[in-house]
Coordinates of C-alpha atoms in Angstrom, one line a residue:
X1 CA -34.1 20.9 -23.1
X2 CA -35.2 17.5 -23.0
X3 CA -38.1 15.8 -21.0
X4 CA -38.1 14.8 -17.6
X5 CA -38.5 11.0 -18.5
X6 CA -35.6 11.9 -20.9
X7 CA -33.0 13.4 -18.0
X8 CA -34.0 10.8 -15.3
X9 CA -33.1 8.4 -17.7
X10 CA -29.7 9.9 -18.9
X11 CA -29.1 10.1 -15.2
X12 CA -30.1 6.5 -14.4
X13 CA -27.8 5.7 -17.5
X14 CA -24.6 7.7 -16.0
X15 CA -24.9 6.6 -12.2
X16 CA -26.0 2.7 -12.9
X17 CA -25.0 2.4 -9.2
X18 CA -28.8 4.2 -8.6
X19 CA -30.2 1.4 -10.6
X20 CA -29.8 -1.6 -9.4
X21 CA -31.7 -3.4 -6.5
X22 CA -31.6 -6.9 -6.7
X23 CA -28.9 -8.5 -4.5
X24 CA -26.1 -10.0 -6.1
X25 CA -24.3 -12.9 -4.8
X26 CA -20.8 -14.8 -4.7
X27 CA -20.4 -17.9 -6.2
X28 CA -17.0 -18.4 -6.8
X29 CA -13.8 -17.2 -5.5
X30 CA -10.4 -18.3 -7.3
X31 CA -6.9 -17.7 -6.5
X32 CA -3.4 -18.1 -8.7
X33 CA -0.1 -18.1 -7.2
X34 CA 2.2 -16.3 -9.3
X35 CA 5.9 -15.1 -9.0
X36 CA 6.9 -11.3 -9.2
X37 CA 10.9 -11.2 -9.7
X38 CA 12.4 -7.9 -9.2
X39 CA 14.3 -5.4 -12.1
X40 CA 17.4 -4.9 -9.5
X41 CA 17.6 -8.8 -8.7
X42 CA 16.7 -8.3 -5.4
X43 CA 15.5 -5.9 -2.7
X44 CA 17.6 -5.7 1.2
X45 CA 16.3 -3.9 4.3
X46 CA 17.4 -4.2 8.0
X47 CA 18.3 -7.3 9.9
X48 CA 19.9 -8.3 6.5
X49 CA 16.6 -9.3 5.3
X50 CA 15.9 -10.1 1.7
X51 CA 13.3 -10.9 -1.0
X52 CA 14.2 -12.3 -4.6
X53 CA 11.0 -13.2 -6.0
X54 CA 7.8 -11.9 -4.4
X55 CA 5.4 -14.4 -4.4
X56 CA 2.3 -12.9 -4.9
X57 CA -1.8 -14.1 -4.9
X58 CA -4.1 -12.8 -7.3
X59 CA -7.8 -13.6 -6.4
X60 CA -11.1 -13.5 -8.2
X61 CA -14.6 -13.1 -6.9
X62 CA -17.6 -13.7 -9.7
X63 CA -21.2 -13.2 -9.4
X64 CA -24.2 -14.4 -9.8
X65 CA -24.9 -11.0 -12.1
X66 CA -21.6 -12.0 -14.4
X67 CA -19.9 -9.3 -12.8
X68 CA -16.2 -10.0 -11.8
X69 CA -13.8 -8.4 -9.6
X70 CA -10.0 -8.7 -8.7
X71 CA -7.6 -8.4 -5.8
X72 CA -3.9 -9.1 -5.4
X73 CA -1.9 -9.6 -1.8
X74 CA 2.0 -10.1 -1.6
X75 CA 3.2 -9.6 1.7
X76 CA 6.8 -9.2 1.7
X77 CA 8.2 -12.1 2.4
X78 CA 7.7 -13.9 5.7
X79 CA 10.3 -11.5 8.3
X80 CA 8.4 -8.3 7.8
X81 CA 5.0 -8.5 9.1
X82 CA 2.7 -11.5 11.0
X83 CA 1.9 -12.3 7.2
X84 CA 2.7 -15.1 4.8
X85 CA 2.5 -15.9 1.1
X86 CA 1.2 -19.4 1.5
X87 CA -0.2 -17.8 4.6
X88 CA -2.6 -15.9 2.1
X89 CA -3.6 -19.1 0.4
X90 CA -4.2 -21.5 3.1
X91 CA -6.7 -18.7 4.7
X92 CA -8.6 -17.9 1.9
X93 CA -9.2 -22.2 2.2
X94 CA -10.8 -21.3 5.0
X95 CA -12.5 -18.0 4.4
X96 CA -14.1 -18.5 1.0
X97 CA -17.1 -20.9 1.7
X98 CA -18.1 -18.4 4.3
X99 CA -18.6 -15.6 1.6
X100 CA -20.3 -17.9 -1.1
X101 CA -23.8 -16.4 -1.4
X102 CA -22.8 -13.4 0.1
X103 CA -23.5 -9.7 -1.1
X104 CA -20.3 -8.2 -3.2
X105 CA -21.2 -4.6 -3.0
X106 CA -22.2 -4.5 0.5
X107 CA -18.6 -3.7 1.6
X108 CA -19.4 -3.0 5.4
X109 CA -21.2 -6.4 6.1
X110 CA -19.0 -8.5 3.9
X111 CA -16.3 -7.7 6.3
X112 CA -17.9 -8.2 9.3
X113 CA -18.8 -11.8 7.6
X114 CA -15.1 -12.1 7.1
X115 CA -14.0 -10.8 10.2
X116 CA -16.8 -13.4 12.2
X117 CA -15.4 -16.1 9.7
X118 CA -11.6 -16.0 10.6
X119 CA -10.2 -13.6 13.6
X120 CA -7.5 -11.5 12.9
X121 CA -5.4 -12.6 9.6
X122 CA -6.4 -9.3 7.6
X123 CA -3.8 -10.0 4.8
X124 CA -6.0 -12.8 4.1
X125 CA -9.5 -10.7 4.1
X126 CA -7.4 -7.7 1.8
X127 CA -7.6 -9.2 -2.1
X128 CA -11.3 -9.9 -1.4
X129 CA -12.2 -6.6 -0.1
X130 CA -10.5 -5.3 -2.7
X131 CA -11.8 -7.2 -5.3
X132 CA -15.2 -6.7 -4.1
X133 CA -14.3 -2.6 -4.5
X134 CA -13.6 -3.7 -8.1
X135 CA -17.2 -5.4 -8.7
X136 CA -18.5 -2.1 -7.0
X137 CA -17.2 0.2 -9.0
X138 CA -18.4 -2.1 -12.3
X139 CA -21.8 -2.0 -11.1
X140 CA -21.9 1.7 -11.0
X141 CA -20.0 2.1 -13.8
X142 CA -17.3 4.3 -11.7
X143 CA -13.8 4.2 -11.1
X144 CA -13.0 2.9 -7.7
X145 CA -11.3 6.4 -6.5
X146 CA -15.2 8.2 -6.8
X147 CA -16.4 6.0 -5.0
X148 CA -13.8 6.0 -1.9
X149 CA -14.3 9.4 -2.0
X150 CA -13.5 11.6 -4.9
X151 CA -10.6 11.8 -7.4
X152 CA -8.0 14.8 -6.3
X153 CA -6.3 16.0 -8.8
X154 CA -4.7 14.8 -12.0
X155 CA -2.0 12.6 -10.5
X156 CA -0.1 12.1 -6.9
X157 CA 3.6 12.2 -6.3
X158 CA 5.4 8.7 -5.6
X159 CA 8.6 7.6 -3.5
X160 CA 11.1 5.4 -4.4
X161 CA 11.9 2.6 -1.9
X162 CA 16.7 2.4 -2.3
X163 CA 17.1 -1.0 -0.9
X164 CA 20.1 -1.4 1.8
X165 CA 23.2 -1.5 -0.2
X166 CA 26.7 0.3 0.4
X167 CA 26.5 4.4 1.1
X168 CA 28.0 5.0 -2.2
X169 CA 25.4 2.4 -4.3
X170 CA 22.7 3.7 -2.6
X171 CA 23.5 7.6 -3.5
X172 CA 24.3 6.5 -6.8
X173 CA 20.9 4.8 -7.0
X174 CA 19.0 7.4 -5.7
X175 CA 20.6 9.5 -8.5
X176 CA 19.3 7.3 -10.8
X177 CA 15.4 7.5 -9.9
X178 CA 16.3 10.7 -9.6
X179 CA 16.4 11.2 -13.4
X180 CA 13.6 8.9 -14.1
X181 CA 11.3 11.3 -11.9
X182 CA 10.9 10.9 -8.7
X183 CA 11.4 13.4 -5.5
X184 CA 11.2 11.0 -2.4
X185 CA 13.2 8.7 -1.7
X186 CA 12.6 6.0 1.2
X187 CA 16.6 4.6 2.3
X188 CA 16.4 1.3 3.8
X189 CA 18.7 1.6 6.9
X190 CA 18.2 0.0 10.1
X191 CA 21.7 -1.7 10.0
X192 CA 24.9 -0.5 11.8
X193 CA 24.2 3.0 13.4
X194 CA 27.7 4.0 12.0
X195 CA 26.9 3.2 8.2
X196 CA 23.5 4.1 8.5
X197 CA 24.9 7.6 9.5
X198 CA 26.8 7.6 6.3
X199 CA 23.8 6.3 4.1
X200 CA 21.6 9.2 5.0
X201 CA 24.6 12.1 5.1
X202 CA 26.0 10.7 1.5
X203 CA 21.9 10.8 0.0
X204 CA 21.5 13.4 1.3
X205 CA 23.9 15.1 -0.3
X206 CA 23.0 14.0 -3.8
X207 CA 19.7 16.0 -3.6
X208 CA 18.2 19.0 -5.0
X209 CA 15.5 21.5 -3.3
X210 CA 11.5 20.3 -3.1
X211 CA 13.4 16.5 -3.0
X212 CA 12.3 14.9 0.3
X213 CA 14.3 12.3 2.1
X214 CA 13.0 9.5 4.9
X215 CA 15.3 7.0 6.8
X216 CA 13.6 3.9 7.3
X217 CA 14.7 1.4 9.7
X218 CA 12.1 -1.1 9.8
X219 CA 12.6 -1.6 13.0
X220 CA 15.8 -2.4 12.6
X221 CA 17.4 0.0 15.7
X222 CA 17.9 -0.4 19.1
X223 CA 16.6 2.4 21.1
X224 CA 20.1 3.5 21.9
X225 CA 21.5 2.6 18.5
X226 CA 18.4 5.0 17.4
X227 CA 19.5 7.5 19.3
X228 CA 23.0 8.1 17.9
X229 CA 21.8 8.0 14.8
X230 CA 18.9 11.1 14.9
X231 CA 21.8 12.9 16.9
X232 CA 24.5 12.3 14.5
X233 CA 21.9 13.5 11.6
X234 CA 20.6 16.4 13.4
X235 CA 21.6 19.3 10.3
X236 CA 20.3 17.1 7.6
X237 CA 16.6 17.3 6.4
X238 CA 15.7 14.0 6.8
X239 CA 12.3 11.7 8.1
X240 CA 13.0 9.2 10.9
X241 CA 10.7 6.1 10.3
X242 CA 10.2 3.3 12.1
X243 CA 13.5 3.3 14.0
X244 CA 12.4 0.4 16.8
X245 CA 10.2 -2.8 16.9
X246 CA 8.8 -1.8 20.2
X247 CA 5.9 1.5 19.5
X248 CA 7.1 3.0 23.0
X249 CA 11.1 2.6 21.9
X250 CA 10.1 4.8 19.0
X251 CA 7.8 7.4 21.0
X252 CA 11.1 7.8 23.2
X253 CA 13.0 8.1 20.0
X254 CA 10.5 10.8 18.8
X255 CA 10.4 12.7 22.1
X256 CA 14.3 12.9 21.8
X257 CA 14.5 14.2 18.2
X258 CA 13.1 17.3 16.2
X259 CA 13.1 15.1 13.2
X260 CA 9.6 14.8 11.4
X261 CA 8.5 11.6 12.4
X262 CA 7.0 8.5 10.4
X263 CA 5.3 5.5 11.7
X264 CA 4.9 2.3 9.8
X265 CA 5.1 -1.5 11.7
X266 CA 3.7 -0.1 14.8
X267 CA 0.3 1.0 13.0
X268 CA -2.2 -1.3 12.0
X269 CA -5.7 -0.4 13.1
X270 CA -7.9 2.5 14.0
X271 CA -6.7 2.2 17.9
X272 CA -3.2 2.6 17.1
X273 CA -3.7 5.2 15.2
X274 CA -5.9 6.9 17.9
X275 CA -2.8 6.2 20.3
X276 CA -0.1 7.9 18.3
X277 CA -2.4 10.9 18.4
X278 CA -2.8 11.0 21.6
X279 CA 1.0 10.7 22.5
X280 CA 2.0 12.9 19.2
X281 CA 3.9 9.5 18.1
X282 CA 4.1 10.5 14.4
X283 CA 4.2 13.3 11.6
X284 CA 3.2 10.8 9.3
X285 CA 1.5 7.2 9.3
X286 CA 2.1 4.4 6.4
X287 CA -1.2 2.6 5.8
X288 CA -1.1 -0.6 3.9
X289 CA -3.8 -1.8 2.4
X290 CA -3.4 -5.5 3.1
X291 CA -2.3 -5.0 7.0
X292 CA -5.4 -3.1 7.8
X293 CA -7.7 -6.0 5.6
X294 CA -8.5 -4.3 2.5
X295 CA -10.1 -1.1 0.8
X296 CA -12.8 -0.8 3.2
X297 CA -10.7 -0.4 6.6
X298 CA -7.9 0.9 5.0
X299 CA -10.5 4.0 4.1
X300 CA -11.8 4.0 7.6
X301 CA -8.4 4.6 8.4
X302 CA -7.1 7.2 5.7
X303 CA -10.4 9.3 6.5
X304 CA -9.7 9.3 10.3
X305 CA -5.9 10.4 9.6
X306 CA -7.9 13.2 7.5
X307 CA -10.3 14.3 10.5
X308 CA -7.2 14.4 12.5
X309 CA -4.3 16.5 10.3
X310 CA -1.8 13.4 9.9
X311 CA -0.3 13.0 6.9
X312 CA -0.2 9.8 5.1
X313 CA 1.9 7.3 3.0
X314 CA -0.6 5.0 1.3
X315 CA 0.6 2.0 0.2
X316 CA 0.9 -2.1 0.8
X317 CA 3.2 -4.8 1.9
X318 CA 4.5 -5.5 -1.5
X319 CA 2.5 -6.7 -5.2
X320 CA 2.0 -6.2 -9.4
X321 CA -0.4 -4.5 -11.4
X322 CA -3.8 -5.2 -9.5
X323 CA -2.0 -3.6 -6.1
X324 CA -0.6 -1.1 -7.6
X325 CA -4.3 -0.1 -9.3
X326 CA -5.7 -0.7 -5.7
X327 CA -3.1 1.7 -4.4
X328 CA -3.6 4.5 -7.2
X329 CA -7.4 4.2 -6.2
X330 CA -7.0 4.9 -2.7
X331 CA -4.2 7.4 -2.9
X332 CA -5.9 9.5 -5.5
X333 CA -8.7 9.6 -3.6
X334 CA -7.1 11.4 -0.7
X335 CA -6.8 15.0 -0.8
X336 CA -3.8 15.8 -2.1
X337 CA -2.3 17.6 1.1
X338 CA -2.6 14.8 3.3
X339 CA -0.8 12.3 1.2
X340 CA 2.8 12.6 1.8
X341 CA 3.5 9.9 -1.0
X342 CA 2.4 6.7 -2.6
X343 CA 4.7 3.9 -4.2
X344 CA 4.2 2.4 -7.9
X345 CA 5.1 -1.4 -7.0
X346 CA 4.7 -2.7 -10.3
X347 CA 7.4 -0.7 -11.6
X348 CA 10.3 -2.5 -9.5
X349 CA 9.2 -6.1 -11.1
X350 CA 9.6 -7.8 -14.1
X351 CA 6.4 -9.1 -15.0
X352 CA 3.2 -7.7 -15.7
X353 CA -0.3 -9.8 -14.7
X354 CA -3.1 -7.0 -16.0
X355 CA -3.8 -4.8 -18.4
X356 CA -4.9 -1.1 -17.9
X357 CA -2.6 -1.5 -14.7
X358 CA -1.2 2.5 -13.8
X359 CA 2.1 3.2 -15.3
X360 CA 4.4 5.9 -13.6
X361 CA 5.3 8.7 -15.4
X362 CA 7.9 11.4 -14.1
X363 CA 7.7 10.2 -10.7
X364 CA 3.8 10.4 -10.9
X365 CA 0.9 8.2 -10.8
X366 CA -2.5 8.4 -12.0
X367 CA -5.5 5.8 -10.8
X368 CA -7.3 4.3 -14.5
X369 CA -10.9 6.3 -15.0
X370 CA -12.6 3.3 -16.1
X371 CA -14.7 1.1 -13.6
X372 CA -13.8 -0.4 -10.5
X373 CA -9.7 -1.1 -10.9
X374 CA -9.5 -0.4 -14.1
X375 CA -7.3 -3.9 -15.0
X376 CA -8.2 -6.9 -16.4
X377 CA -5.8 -10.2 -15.4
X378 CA -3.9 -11.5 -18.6
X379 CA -5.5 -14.4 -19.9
X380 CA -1.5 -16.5 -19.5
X381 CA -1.9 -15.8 -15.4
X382 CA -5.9 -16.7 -15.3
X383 CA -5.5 -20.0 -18.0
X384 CA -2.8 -21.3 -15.5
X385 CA -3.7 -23.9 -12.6
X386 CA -5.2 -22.7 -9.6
X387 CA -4.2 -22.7 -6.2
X388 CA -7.5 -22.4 -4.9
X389 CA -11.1 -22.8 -6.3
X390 CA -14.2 -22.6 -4.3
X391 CA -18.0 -22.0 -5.1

């Protein structure tokens, strides 16, 4: 048995997060803009909607300490959400000199700096936050998911997002991922009530037992058009998500169907979430990391869900390697029977931007065990010109 000098110091070595005590600060934040295009050409959901080429922002915070940290946002396109791609760039213009000097690993007040800097726009405050997660988990030389709370388990169990094509293309699709692993499978409906119908019956009947299958409309229903459609699907095993644009449209929706129920659009703060408790709105909610503003309230909001018994689908608006690591970290860090699924979004485009990023494997996903993210930006995206330099 060693010393006592001897064993504080082992432990001072293993938990450096113990050790340090000097503030660190900001001094530079730095984004890139760089194109993901997708392995199927293109990705369709309701409305007719449709993305090509996700443009994507990856940011970096550095330190005065030398410590560096990374976040990514792509919202999905400029029709899905109140968020934008340039959108992300021309408010980080005007967030960033507010968080020069400013404390990295002091997640709670850095967002209330960002939050007194620029109301509302939390797509904008969400590759920080994460990025400052990422600097965190460096400095205590831990893994991201420990420090939002604990790593469950040895992996968590993805979906697969079938973008709106014909019935026929989209059963033979699901097929597909079917044999590359994965069990859930989110159909993008949303369009005609009558096709839709036939989506979800012909899917439906492509899958096997312990396979789990969620209509998502995206809003993409009319109340009545909604209607018809949980009616007409009422022997199938099938989630209803998202089926209106208005949150009280879908409540009416829900009261009319035994369908378990998901909510998506509608939720994007701790007060929504309170509401659809209170009216039992949802079986499910879909939390995404850049809607809420980051890591930090994206937590907040997983851990309530937790206290509460919802279930959860943690995931973003869309992005490459460094959201998908964000994702892993906060989906592995949930216990494991409150997270419905997660997604693997680097694995439905063509180009890669970090190393060490998670790679799925049988429809599974696993957060890196090495600090913070666990990815380091390819030295091709970070030697390119960028969009945005401050500090």
């Amino acid at each position: 048995m060693g010393t006592i000098q001897e064993l504080v110091g082992g432990l001072a070595g293993r938990f450096r997060i113990l050790s340090f005590s000097i503030p660190m600060k900001i001094t530079k934040i730095t984004a890139w803009q760089v194109d993901l295009p997708l392995h199927e050409g293109n990705y369709k959901w309701s409305g007719g909607k449709s993305v090509d080429v996700f443009d994507s922002t990856l940011v970096r915070v550095e330190t005065d300490a030398g410590v560096t940290g990374y976040g990514e946002a792509c919202p999905l396109g400029p029709v899905y959400l109140p968020s934008y791609a340039k959108g992300v760039r021309a408010g980080l213009s005007e967030l960033a000199p507010a968080l020069i000097g400013e404390d990295p690993t002091q997640l709670g007040k850095l967002n209330q700096v960002m939050d007194q800097a620029m109301k509302g726009h939390p797509y904008v405050k969400a590759p920080v936050d994460v990025a400052c997660w990422d600097v965190l988990g460096k400095v205590a030389n831990l893994p991201a998911s420990d420090l939002l709370g604990g790593t469950y388990g040895e992996d968590f169990v993805l979906y697969r997002a079938i973008s709106q094509q014909s019935p026929e293309e989209m059963a033979r699709n699901v097929q597909g991922y079917r044999e590359e692993g994965y069990r859930r499978f989110q159909l993008k409906v949303g369009g005609d009530p009558d096709v839709d119908i036939e989506r979800i019956r012909q899917v439906a009947a492509v899958l096997q037992p312990g396979d789990k299958l969620v209509a998502d409309a995206n809003t993409g229903w009319l109340k009545h058009e909604a209607m018809r459609v949980v009616r007409a699907v009422r022997d199938v095993d099938v989630y209803i998500e998202q089926p209106c644009l208005r949150y009280e449209d879908c409540l009416s929706v829900r009261r009319n169907t035994d369908h378990p129920f998901v909510m998506d659009e509608s939720i994007d703060g701790i007060p929504e979430i309170l509401r659809g408790e209170q009216d039992l709105a949802m079986d499910v909610v879909n939390i995404k990391i850049s809607k809420f503003g980051g890591l930090t309230k994206a937590r907040q909001a997983r851990d309530l869900c937790v206290s509460l018994g919802i279930a959860m689908t943690l995931e973003d608006t869309w992005g490459g390697d460094v959201v998908t690591a964000a994702i892993a970290h906060l989906a592995h860090s949930t216990p494991t029977e409150f997270l419905f699924t997660s997604t693997d979004f680097n694995s439905y485009v063509t180009r890669s931007i970090a190393h060490g990023a998670p790679q799925r494997k049988n429809g599974r996903l696993a957060a890196p065990r090495t600090p913070g993210l666990g990815i380091e930006p390819m030295e091709e995206i970070l030697s390119g010109e960028p969009a945005l330099e401050v500090g």
